[in-house]
Each structure stands twice: as C-alpha cells, then as structure tokens.
PDB file of C-alpha atoms and ligand atoms in Angstrom:
ATOM      1  CA  MET A   1      -9.158   2.853 -10.837  1.00 93.00           C
ATOM      2  CA  GLN A   2      -8.526  -0.584 -12.363  1.00 97.00           C
ATOM      3  CA  ILE A   3     -10.591  -3.795 -12.166  1.00 98.00           C
ATOM      4  CA  PHE A   4      -9.998  -7.059 -14.009  1.00 98.00           C
ATOM      5  CA  GLY A   5     -12.492  -8.096 -16.704  1.00 98.00           C
ATOM      6  CA  VAL A   6     -12.882 -11.493 -18.395  1.00 98.00           C
ATOM      7  CA  ASP A   7     -15.098 -12.233 -21.406  1.00 98.00           C
ATOM      8  CA  ILE A   8     -16.170 -15.863 -21.923  1.00 97.00           C
ATOM      9  CA  GLY A   9     -16.925 -16.278 -25.619  1.00 94.00           C
ATOM     10  CA  GLY A  10     -17.709 -19.178 -27.932  1.00 88.00           C
ATOM     11  CA  SER A  11     -14.189 -19.295 -29.349  1.00 89.00           C
ATOM     12  CA  GLY A  12     -11.993 -17.487 -26.833  1.00 95.00           C
ATOM     13  CA  ILE A  13     -11.763 -16.530 -23.168  1.00 98.00           C
ATOM     14  CA  LYS A  14      -9.998 -13.202 -22.874  1.00 98.00           C
ATOM     15  CA  GLY A  15      -9.221 -10.772 -20.122  1.00 98.00           C
ATOM     16  CA  ALA A  16      -7.194  -7.800 -18.971  1.00 98.00           C
ATOM     17  CA  PRO A  17      -7.096  -5.193 -16.239  1.00 98.00           C
ATOM     18  CA  VAL A  18      -9.427  -2.360 -17.253  1.00 98.00           C
ATOM     19  CA  ASP A  19      -8.898   1.337 -16.675  1.00 98.00           C
ATOM     20  CA  LEU A  20     -12.384   2.334 -15.561  1.00 98.00           C
ATOM     21  CA  ASP A  21     -11.823   6.058 -16.043  1.00 97.00           C
ATOM     22  CA  ARG A  22     -10.985   5.607 -19.711  1.00 97.00           C
ATOM     23  CA  GLY A  23     -13.183   2.555 -20.327  1.00 97.00           C
ATOM     24  CA  ASP A  24     -10.290   0.804 -22.008  1.00 97.00           C
ATOM     25  CA  LEU A  25      -7.824  -1.992 -21.360  1.00 98.00           C
ATOM     26  CA  ALA A  26      -4.949  -0.976 -19.090  1.00 98.00           C
ATOM     27  CA  GLN A  27      -2.716  -3.738 -20.506  1.00 97.00           C
ATOM     28  CA  GLU A  28      -2.771  -5.914 -23.577  1.00 97.00           C
ATOM     29  CA  ARG A  29      -5.350  -8.655 -23.111  1.00 97.00           C
ATOM     30  CA  HIS A  30      -4.547 -12.347 -22.735  1.00 98.00           C
ATOM     31  CA  LYS A  31      -6.634 -14.924 -24.587  1.00 98.00           C
ATOM     32  CA  VAL A  32      -6.973 -18.708 -24.372  1.00 98.00           C
ATOM     33  CA  LEU A  33      -9.157 -20.898 -26.581  1.00 97.00           C
ATOM     34  CA  THR A  34     -12.533 -21.914 -25.183  1.00 97.00           C
ATOM     35  CA  PRO A  35     -12.523 -25.658 -24.431  1.00 97.00           C
ATOM     36  CA  HIS A  36     -15.024 -27.869 -26.246  1.00 95.00           C
ATOM     37  CA  PRO A  37     -17.249 -28.947 -24.653  1.00 96.00           C
ATOM     38  CA  ALA A  38     -17.308 -25.691 -22.673  1.00 97.00           C
ATOM     39  CA  THR A  39     -17.953 -27.331 -19.287  1.00 98.00           C
ATOM     40  CA  PRO A  40     -17.944 -25.303 -16.056  1.00 98.00           C
ATOM     41  CA  GLU A  41     -14.716 -26.963 -14.836  1.00 98.00           C
ATOM     42  CA  GLY A  42     -12.955 -26.521 -18.183  1.00 98.00           C
ATOM     43  CA  VAL A  43     -13.991 -22.891 -18.576  1.00 98.00           C
ATOM     44  CA  ALA A  44     -13.198 -22.054 -14.933  1.00 98.00           C
ATOM     45  CA  GLY A  45      -9.667 -23.413 -15.488  1.00 98.00           C
ATOM     46  CA  CYS A  46      -9.273 -21.133 -18.530  1.00 98.00           C
ATOM     47  CA  VAL A  47     -10.569 -18.087 -16.623  1.00 98.00           C
ATOM     48  CA  ALA A  48      -8.038 -18.836 -13.861  1.00 98.00           C
ATOM     49  CA  GLU A  49      -5.292 -19.115 -16.501  1.00 98.00           C
ATOM     50  CA  VAL A  50      -6.227 -15.741 -18.027  1.00 98.00           C
ATOM     51  CA  VAL A  51      -6.268 -13.999 -14.635  1.00 98.00           C
ATOM     52  CA  GLY A  52      -3.085 -15.826 -13.563  1.00 97.00           C
ATOM     53  CA  HIS A  53      -1.274 -14.396 -16.586  1.00 98.00           C
ATOM     54  CA  PHE A  54      -1.342 -11.025 -14.787  1.00 97.00           C
ATOM     55  CA  ASP A  55      -0.233 -10.094 -11.306  1.00 89.00           C
ATOM     56  CA  TRP A  56      -3.781  -9.288 -10.229  1.00 95.00           C
ATOM     57  CA  GLN A  57      -4.966  -9.123  -6.621  1.00 93.00           C
ATOM     58  CA  GLY A  58      -8.365  -7.367  -6.779  1.00 95.00           C
ATOM     59  CA  PRO A  59     -11.922  -8.315  -7.747  1.00 97.00           C
ATOM     60  CA  VAL A  60     -12.715  -9.859 -11.130  1.00 98.00           C
ATOM     61  CA  GLY A  61     -15.751  -9.340 -13.389  1.00 98.00           C
ATOM     62  CA  VAL A  62     -16.703 -12.177 -15.744  1.00 98.00           C
ATOM     63  CA  THR A  63     -19.202 -12.350 -18.613  1.00 98.00           C
ATOM     64  CA  PHE A  64     -21.238 -15.446 -19.432  1.00 98.00           C
ATOM     65  CA  PRO A  65     -23.170 -16.192 -22.668  1.00 98.00           C
ATOM     66  CA  GLY A  66     -26.457 -16.990 -20.913  1.00 98.00           C
ATOM     67  CA  VAL A  67     -28.883 -15.766 -18.257  1.00 98.00           C
ATOM     68  CA  VAL A  68     -27.220 -14.969 -14.918  1.00 98.00           C
ATOM     69  CA  THR A  69     -29.175 -14.126 -11.776  1.00 98.00           C
ATOM     70  CA  ASP A  70     -27.304 -13.384  -8.552  1.00 97.00           C
ATOM     71  CA  GLY A  71     -24.208 -15.366  -9.547  1.00 98.00           C
ATOM     72  CA  ILE A  72     -26.148 -18.399 -10.765  1.00 98.00           C
ATOM     73  CA  THR A  73     -25.996 -19.258 -14.488  1.00 98.00           C
ATOM     74  CA  ARG A  74     -29.514 -20.192 -15.593  1.00 98.00           C
ATOM     75  CA  THR A  75     -29.307 -21.024 -19.302  1.00 98.00           C
ATOM     76  CA  ALA A  76     -26.651 -22.377 -21.648  1.00 96.00           C
ATOM     77  CA  ALA A  77     -27.733 -22.044 -25.300  1.00 93.00           C
ATOM     78  CA  ASN A  78     -24.224 -22.233 -26.751  1.00 92.00           C
ATOM     79  CA  VAL A  79     -22.164 -23.768 -23.927  1.00 95.00           C
ATOM     80  CA  ASP A  80     -22.249 -27.065 -22.016  1.00 97.00           C
ATOM     81  CA  LYS A  81     -25.583 -27.715 -20.273  1.00 98.00           C
ATOM     82  CA  GLY A  82     -23.696 -28.316 -16.999  1.00 98.00           C
ATOM     83  CA  TRP A  83     -23.877 -24.521 -16.476  1.00 98.00           C
ATOM     84  CA  ILE A  84     -27.639 -24.581 -15.976  1.00 98.00           C
ATOM     85  CA  ASP A  85     -28.477 -23.602 -12.369  1.00 98.00           C
ATOM     86  CA  MET A  86     -24.812 -23.707 -11.372  1.00 98.00           C
ATOM     87  CA  ASP A  87     -23.322 -21.378  -8.755  1.00 98.00           C
ATOM     88  CA  ALA A  88     -20.838 -19.998 -11.255  1.00 98.00           C
ATOM     89  CA  ARG A  89     -19.801 -17.122  -9.011  1.00 98.00           C
ATOM     90  CA  ALA A  90     -18.730 -19.558  -6.270  1.00 98.00           C
ATOM     91  CA  LEU A  91     -16.966 -21.892  -8.724  1.00 98.00           C
ATOM     92  CA  LEU A  92     -14.985 -19.075 -10.344  1.00 98.00           C
ATOM     93  CA  ALA A  93     -14.174 -17.325  -7.047  1.00 98.00           C
ATOM     94  CA  GLU A  94     -12.799 -20.583  -5.716  1.00 98.00           C
ATOM     95  CA  ARG A  95     -10.699 -21.267  -8.830  1.00 97.00           C
ATOM     96  CA  ILE A  96      -9.363 -17.707  -9.140  1.00 96.00           C
ATOM     97  CA  GLY A  97      -9.056 -16.993  -5.425  1.00 96.00           C
ATOM     98  CA  ARG A  98     -10.621 -13.532  -5.871  1.00 96.00           C
ATOM     99  CA  PRO A  99     -14.139 -12.120  -5.427  1.00 97.00           C
ATOM    100  CA  VAL A 100     -16.081 -12.572  -8.672  1.00 98.00           C
ATOM    101  CA  THR A 101     -19.015 -10.744 -10.254  1.00 98.00           C
ATOM    102  CA  ILE A 102     -20.641 -12.574 -13.147  1.00 98.00           C
ATOM    103  CA  LEU A 103     -23.188 -11.213 -15.627  1.00 98.00           C
ATOM    104  CA  ASN A 104     -24.636 -11.855 -19.080  1.00 98.00           C
ATOM    105  CA  ASP A 105     -22.185 -11.093 -21.910  1.00 98.00           C
ATOM    106  CA  ALA A 106     -24.491  -8.762 -23.855  1.00 98.00           C
ATOM    107  CA  ASP A 107     -25.442  -6.905 -20.676  1.00 98.00           C
ATOM    108  CA  ALA A 108     -21.730  -6.362 -20.046  1.00 98.00           C
ATOM    109  CA  ALA A 109     -21.004  -5.230 -23.607  1.00 98.00           C
ATOM    110  CA  GLY A 110     -24.068  -2.967 -23.571  1.00 98.00           C
ATOM    111  CA  THR A 111     -23.097  -1.379 -20.266  1.00 98.00           C
ATOM    112  CA  ALA A 112     -19.680  -0.536 -21.699  1.00 98.00           C
ATOM    113  CA  GLU A 113     -21.177   0.887 -24.920  1.00 98.00           C
ATOM    114  CA  MET A 114     -23.577   3.071 -22.918  1.00 98.00           C
ATOM    115  CA  ALA A 115     -20.765   4.467 -20.768  1.00 98.00           C
ATOM    116  CA  PHE A 116     -17.900   4.758 -23.257  1.00 98.00           C
ATOM    117  CA  GLY A 117     -19.126   3.914 -26.746  1.00 98.00           C
ATOM    118  CA  ALA A 118     -21.974   4.340 -29.195  1.00 98.00           C
ATOM    119  CA  GLY A 119     -24.682   4.757 -26.523  1.00 98.00           C
ATOM    120  CA  ARG A 120     -22.893   7.386 -24.470  1.00 98.00           C
ATOM    121  CA  GLY A 121     -25.293  10.039 -23.148  1.00 97.00           C
ATOM    122  CA  ARG A 122     -28.263   8.511 -24.969  1.00 98.00           C
ATOM    123  CA  LYS A 123     -31.641   8.760 -23.244  1.00 97.00           C
ATOM    124  CA  GLY A 124     -34.853   6.853 -23.922  1.00 98.00           C
ATOM    125  CA  THR A 125     -34.850   3.200 -24.951  1.00 98.00           C
ATOM    126  CA  VAL A 126     -31.572   1.953 -26.389  1.00 98.00           C
ATOM    127  CA  ILE A 127     -31.101  -1.673 -27.447  1.00 99.00           C
ATOM    128  CA  VAL A 128     -27.610  -3.071 -27.856  1.00 98.00           C
ATOM    129  CA  LEU A 129     -27.531  -6.302 -29.892  1.00 98.00           C
ATOM    130  CA  THR A 130     -24.428  -8.473 -30.176  1.00 98.00           C
ATOM    131  CA  PHE A 131     -24.182 -10.699 -33.234  1.00 97.00           C
ATOM    132  CA  GLY A 132     -21.859 -13.692 -32.903  1.00 94.00           C
ATOM    133  CA  THR A 133     -22.356 -17.381 -32.093  1.00 92.00           C
ATOM    134  CA  GLY A 134     -25.780 -16.288 -30.799  1.00 96.00           C
ATOM    135  CA  ILE A 135     -27.570 -12.943 -30.612  1.00 98.00           C
ATOM    136  CA  GLY A 136     -27.241 -11.168 -27.281  1.00 98.00           C
ATOM    137  CA  SER A 137     -29.348  -8.206 -26.152  1.00 98.00           C
ATOM    138  CA  ALA A 138     -29.073  -5.416 -23.607  1.00 98.00           C
ATOM    139  CA  VAL A 139     -32.055  -3.090 -23.129  1.00 98.00           C
ATOM    140  CA  PHE A 140     -31.582   0.336 -21.509  1.00 98.00           C
ATOM    141  CA  THR A 141     -34.073   2.980 -20.574  1.00 98.00           C
ATOM    142  CA  ASP A 142     -32.512   6.360 -19.765  1.00 98.00           C
ATOM    143  CA  GLY A 143     -29.230   4.520 -19.290  1.00 97.00           C
ATOM    144  CA  LEU A 144     -30.638   1.932 -16.861  1.00 98.00           C
ATOM    145  CA  LEU A 145     -30.229  -1.738 -17.821  1.00 98.00           C
ATOM    146  CA  VAL A 146     -33.037  -4.300 -17.743  1.00 98.00           C
ATOM    147  CA  PRO A 147     -30.855  -7.426 -17.352  1.00 98.00           C
ATOM    148  CA  ASN A 148     -31.181 -10.817 -19.063  1.00 98.00           C
ATOM    149  CA  THR A 149     -33.570  -9.785 -21.836  1.00 98.00           C
ATOM    150  CA  GLU A 150     -32.569 -12.659 -24.189  1.00 98.00           C
ATOM    151  CA  LEU A 151     -34.035 -11.058 -27.325  1.00 98.00           C
ATOM    152  CA  GLY A 152     -31.897 -13.363 -29.459  1.00 98.00           C
ATOM    153  CA  HIS A 153     -34.367 -16.121 -28.690  1.00 98.00           C
ATOM    154  CA  LEU A 154     -37.450 -14.313 -29.988  1.00 98.00           C
ATOM    155  CA  GLU A 155     -39.334 -16.562 -32.341  1.00 96.00           C
ATOM    156  CA  LEU A 156     -39.285 -15.343 -35.916  1.00 90.00           C
ATOM    157  CA  HIS A 157     -41.232 -17.230 -38.600  1.00 88.00           C
ATOM    158  CA  GLY A 158     -41.221 -20.310 -36.390  1.00 95.00           C
ATOM    159  CA  HIS A 159     -37.464 -20.203 -35.710  1.00 96.00           C
ATOM    160  CA  ASP A 160     -35.304 -19.155 -32.814  1.00 98.00           C
ATOM    161  CA  ALA A 161     -34.127 -15.773 -34.200  1.00 98.00           C
ATOM    162  CA  GLU A 162     -30.447 -16.324 -33.426  1.00 98.00           C
ATOM    163  CA  LYS A 163     -30.431 -19.548 -35.429  1.00 97.00           C
ATOM    164  CA  ARG A 164     -31.349 -17.481 -38.517  1.00 97.00           C
ATOM    165  CA  ALA A 165     -29.673 -14.130 -37.997  1.00 97.00           C
ATOM    166  CA  SER A 166     -26.503 -14.632 -35.907  1.00 97.00           C
ATOM    167  CA  THR A 167     -23.145 -14.327 -37.641  1.00 96.00           C
ATOM    168  CA  LYS A 168     -22.744 -18.066 -37.023  1.00 95.00           C
ATOM    169  CA  ALA A 169     -25.829 -18.630 -39.209  1.00 97.00           C
ATOM    170  CA  LYS A 170     -24.236 -16.420 -41.884  1.00 97.00           C
ATOM    171  CA  GLU A 171     -21.057 -18.502 -41.788  1.00 97.00           C
ATOM    172  CA  ASP A 172     -22.723 -21.931 -41.471  1.00 97.00           C
ATOM    173  CA  GLU A 173     -25.079 -21.258 -44.375  1.00 98.00           C
ATOM    174  CA  ASP A 174     -22.513 -19.269 -46.351  1.00 98.00           C
ATOM    175  CA  LEU A 175     -24.965 -16.353 -46.751  1.00 98.00           C
ATOM    176  CA  SER A 176     -24.065 -13.242 -48.756  1.00 98.00           C
ATOM    177  CA  TRP A 177     -24.061  -9.911 -46.883  1.00 98.00           C
ATOM    178  CA  GLN A 178     -27.247  -9.045 -48.763  1.00 98.00           C
ATOM    179  CA  HIS A 179     -29.018 -12.236 -47.730  1.00 98.00           C
ATOM    180  CA  TRP A 180     -27.890 -12.015 -44.120  1.00 98.00           C
ATOM    181  CA  ALA A 181     -28.797  -8.293 -43.924  1.00 98.00           C
ATOM    182  CA  HIS A 182     -32.297  -9.222 -45.055  1.00 98.00           C
ATOM    183  CA  ARG A 183     -32.625 -11.613 -42.110  1.00 97.00           C
ATOM    184  CA  VAL A 184     -31.210  -9.043 -39.693  1.00 98.00           C
ATOM    185  CA  GLN A 185     -33.697  -6.513 -41.103  1.00 98.00           C
ATOM    186  CA  LYS A 186     -36.625  -8.817 -40.332  1.00 98.00           C
ATOM    187  CA  TYR A 187     -35.276  -9.365 -36.862  1.00 98.00           C
ATOM    188  CA  LEU A 188     -34.733  -5.652 -36.136  1.00 98.00           C
ATOM    189  CA  ARG A 189     -38.220  -4.773 -37.396  1.00 98.00           C
ATOM    190  CA  HIS A 190     -39.662  -7.380 -35.046  1.00 98.00           C
ATOM    191  CA  VAL A 191     -37.708  -6.067 -32.044  1.00 98.00           C
ATOM    192  CA  GLU A 192     -38.718  -2.529 -33.015  1.00 98.00           C
ATOM    193  CA  MET A 193     -42.378  -3.531 -33.155  1.00 98.00           C
ATOM    194  CA  LEU A 194     -42.096  -4.742 -29.550  1.00 98.00           C
ATOM    195  CA  PHE A 195     -39.916  -2.020 -27.979  1.00 98.00           C
ATOM    196  CA  SER A 196     -39.863   1.108 -30.217  1.00 98.00           C
ATOM    197  CA  PRO A 197     -36.295   2.002 -29.251  1.00 98.00           C
ATOM    198  CA  GLU A 198     -34.678   5.296 -30.250  1.00 98.00           C
ATOM    199  CA  LEU A 199     -31.407   3.584 -31.009  1.00 98.00           C
ATOM    200  CA  PHE A 200     -30.049   0.154 -31.952  1.00 98.00           C
ATOM    201  CA  VAL A 201     -26.346  -0.359 -31.292  1.00 98.00           C
ATOM    202  CA  ILE A 202     -25.092  -3.263 -33.401  1.00 98.00           C
ATOM    203  CA  GLY A 203     -22.263  -5.068 -31.619  1.00 96.00           C
ATOM    204  CA  GLY A 204     -20.229  -8.248 -31.834  1.00 93.00           C
ATOM    205  CA  GLY A 205     -17.268  -8.843 -34.138  1.00 89.00           C
ATOM    206  CA  VAL A 206     -19.433  -7.912 -37.121  1.00 92.00           C
ATOM    207  CA  SER A 207     -19.631  -4.277 -35.933  1.00 92.00           C
ATOM    208  CA  ARG A 208     -16.231  -3.808 -37.603  1.00 92.00           C
ATOM    209  CA  LYS A 209     -17.869  -4.638 -40.943  1.00 95.00           C
ATOM    210  CA  ALA A 210     -20.923  -2.414 -40.502  1.00 95.00           C
ATOM    211  CA  ASP A 211     -20.270  -0.774 -43.899  1.00 95.00           C
ATOM    212  CA  LYS A 212     -21.038  -4.135 -45.542  1.00 96.00           C
ATOM    213  CA  PHE A 213     -24.569  -4.535 -44.190  1.00 97.00           C
ATOM    214  CA  LEU A 214     -26.020  -1.637 -42.161  1.00 97.00           C
ATOM    215  CA  SER A 215     -26.912   0.433 -45.238  1.00 96.00           C
ATOM    216  CA  LEU A 216     -28.749  -2.598 -46.719  1.00 98.00           C
ATOM    217  CA  ILE A 217     -31.250  -2.593 -43.828  1.00 98.00           C
ATOM    218  CA  GLU A 218     -34.468  -0.722 -44.606  1.00 97.00           C
ATOM    219  CA  GLY A 219     -37.758   0.004 -42.875  1.00 97.00           C
ATOM    220  CA  VAL A 220     -36.346   0.388 -39.369  1.00 98.00           C
ATOM    221  CA  ARG A 221     -37.314   3.729 -37.828  1.00 98.00           C
ATOM    222  CA  ALA A 222     -34.766   3.702 -35.012  1.00 98.00           C
ATOM    223  CA  GLU A 223     -31.278   4.999 -35.607  1.00 98.00           C
ATOM    224  CA  MET A 224     -28.799   2.133 -36.136  1.00 98.00           C
ATOM    225  CA  VAL A 225     -25.126   2.521 -35.339  1.00 97.00           C
ATOM    226  CA  PRO A 226     -22.215   0.085 -34.994  1.00 97.00           C
ATOM    227  CA  ALA A 227     -20.784  -0.533 -31.526  1.00 97.00           C
ATOM    228  CA  GLU A 228     -17.559   1.336 -30.868  1.00 97.00           C
ATOM    229  CA  LEU A 229     -15.699  -0.771 -28.322  1.00 95.00           C
ATOM    230  CA  GLN A 230     -15.865  -3.864 -30.528  1.00 79.00           C
ATOM    231  CA  ASN A 231     -13.840  -6.753 -29.123  1.00 85.00           C
ATOM    232  CA  ASN A 232     -13.220  -5.201 -25.743  1.00 95.00           C
ATOM    233  CA  ALA A 233     -16.787  -4.239 -24.794  1.00 97.00           C
ATOM    234  CA  GLY A 234     -17.378  -7.443 -22.798  1.00 98.00           C
ATOM    235  CA  ILE A 235     -14.124  -7.139 -20.848  1.00 98.00           C
ATOM    236  CA  VAL A 236     -14.766  -3.475 -20.030  1.00 98.00           C
ATOM    237  CA  GLY A 237     -18.408  -4.116 -19.045  1.00 98.00           C
ATOM    238  CA  ALA A 238     -17.424  -7.050 -16.821  1.00 98.00           C
ATOM    239  CA  ALA A 239     -14.930  -4.861 -14.983  1.00 98.00           C
ATOM    240  CA  MET A 240     -17.530  -2.082 -14.614  1.00 98.00           C
ATOM    241  CA  ALA A 241     -19.996  -4.559 -13.059  1.00 98.00           C
ATOM    242  CA  ALA A 242     -17.339  -5.851 -10.634  1.00 98.00           C
ATOM    243  CA  SER A 243     -16.463  -2.319  -9.577  1.00 96.00           C
ATOM    244  CA  LYS A 244     -20.131  -1.598  -8.795  1.00 90.00           C
ATOM    245  CA  SER A 245     -20.513  -4.719  -6.686  1.00 83.00           C
ATOM    246  CA  SER A 246     -17.268  -4.135  -4.825  1.00 67.00           C
ATOM    247  CA  VAL A 247     -18.447  -0.703  -3.623  1.00 53.00           C
ATOM    248  CA  SER A 248     -22.032  -1.707  -2.811  1.00 43.00           C
TER     249      SER A 248
HETATM  250  C1  BGC B 301     -27.699 -16.473 -25.028  1.00 87.72           C
HETATM  251  C2  BGC B 301     -27.552 -15.076 -24.456  1.00 87.72           C
HETATM  252  C3  BGC B 301     -26.241 -14.459 -24.910  1.00 87.72           C
HETATM  253  C4  BGC B 301     -26.129 -14.507 -26.429  1.00 87.72           C
HETATM  254  C5  BGC B 301     -24.800 -13.990 -26.922  1.00 87.72           C
HETATM  255  C6  BGC B 301     -27.564 -16.400 -26.535  1.00 87.72           C
HETATM  256  O1  BGC B 301     -27.672 -17.679 -27.071  1.00 87.72           O
HETATM  257  O2  BGC B 301     -28.939 -17.041 -24.682  1.00 87.72           O
HETATM  258  O3  BGC B 301     -27.612 -15.107 -23.055  1.00 87.72           O
HETATM  259  O4  BGC B 301     -26.165 -13.140 -24.461  1.00 87.72           O
HETATM  260  O5  BGC B 301     -26.299 -15.826 -26.890  1.00 87.72           O
HETATM  261  O6  BGC B 301     -23.747 -14.748 -26.433  1.00 87.72           O
END
C-alpha cells in the first residue's frame, strides 16, 4: 500500500509517495525551499506544490515542527507565529484537495524509526531525538508513542536546551565536534535522569555523521545509536500516520 508523506522542515519541504510495506519512498522525492517567513499560507502553497508534482489522489500525511493536537498546530518555535492555534489540517486539506493527517515532525520520524529503522522491535522506553534547527523528541514505551513530548525545550543551565545543543547552535557558534558533543552529552544525561530509557536513537541530518560525535559522549547508560532512515524518516512517518487515520 502507498500513502503520500510530506515533511515540513526549516530549510525544505519535501514529499513522495511512500511504500508502507517497505517503509521507503516509492518514487524519488520532490523538494521545494521553505519560504521565509514560514507563514501558514506560504507553507501550505509549498505543500500543495510538492503533492501536485505527483499524480496523487489519496490521503496525505504531513509533519510539522511544533506541537500538533487533533489537526491544530499549537506551537511554532522555529516557524512563523501565525501557526499557533491554527487549524492546519483544514488549511492543508483545502489547499491540497485531499484528506490530511498532520503530526509533530519528531513523532513522525520516531514512528518510522521504530517500525523500519534503529528502533525496530525494541521494547521498554526508547527516545528518538532529532537534531536540526531545533531538537525534536519522540518517546515510546513498548513501541507506543507518547505524542508531543517537546524534550528539546527542557531547560538546561538556564537555557532552552535546543538553543545550546541543536545542530543549528553548532553551526551558528561554529562549535567543534568535541565542543558540541559535550553539550549533547549534558543534554542526554539530563533526559536520561528524567526517563531512564533503554535506547536513544539520534536522528536528524547529523545521524549521517554519527562517527564524528557519538563516541565522544560519555556517562550515558542507555545505548545510543544513529537513526537509520535519515532524511526520509519524516516523510515515511507522516505517511504511516495518514494510513492509520484513513483506516480508523
Ligand atoms: C519544536 C518541536 C520540533 C523540533 C524539531 C522544536 O523547536 O518545538 O515541536 O519537533 O523543534 O523540529
């Protein structure tokens, strides 16, 4: 079975039909640049362009980089504040002309990793963290997601954690891998103190460079592994969520 997935990110909005049996893209994805400011109207136009690139008639799953409850976007840390308390599901469904399911980006990526990637078959508490413009989190217990956990906004030494330990912070402050790994280490120890997970899955674009920093992180008891689906986790997870809501 195939469902369309779209991932709204800080720099790009990308999508493709997803083969849900394989957990992989069924066709090469199409990407457009995220407009700045990333207003609801501007982003909805880009999502419609991505879907319109394909001859797609079915439901569409969409990720959003903020809290989403029942189709309503509730926060907007790294996108235009116009998204706060907006009926994003209705806006996107109207622009695309298809039924839409919308969920948090890290929840989508985590769901895909648990089904097809680094978390496959893993029981107990698993925390998937995505490092990018912000830090996203997806918390699972025996494979079941607790949505919208927002662990990127934990306060660490008086700072919003994602402002110190995201990959954007690394780039903005020109931090060495060593220096950035030290910040990530502090962050992971803090999350571990609160949740005692068995496994951390480290996602986001940086998962491709895990060899540069994962071995520098010490004093974390949980196993730490890089995500496996990398760039496509959000698209795959969005499609998985849409397939669940279209059968329920
Ligand atoms: C947002 C989260 C999102 C994460 C990654 C954070 O700033 O609050 O909802 O998952 O960034 O995009």
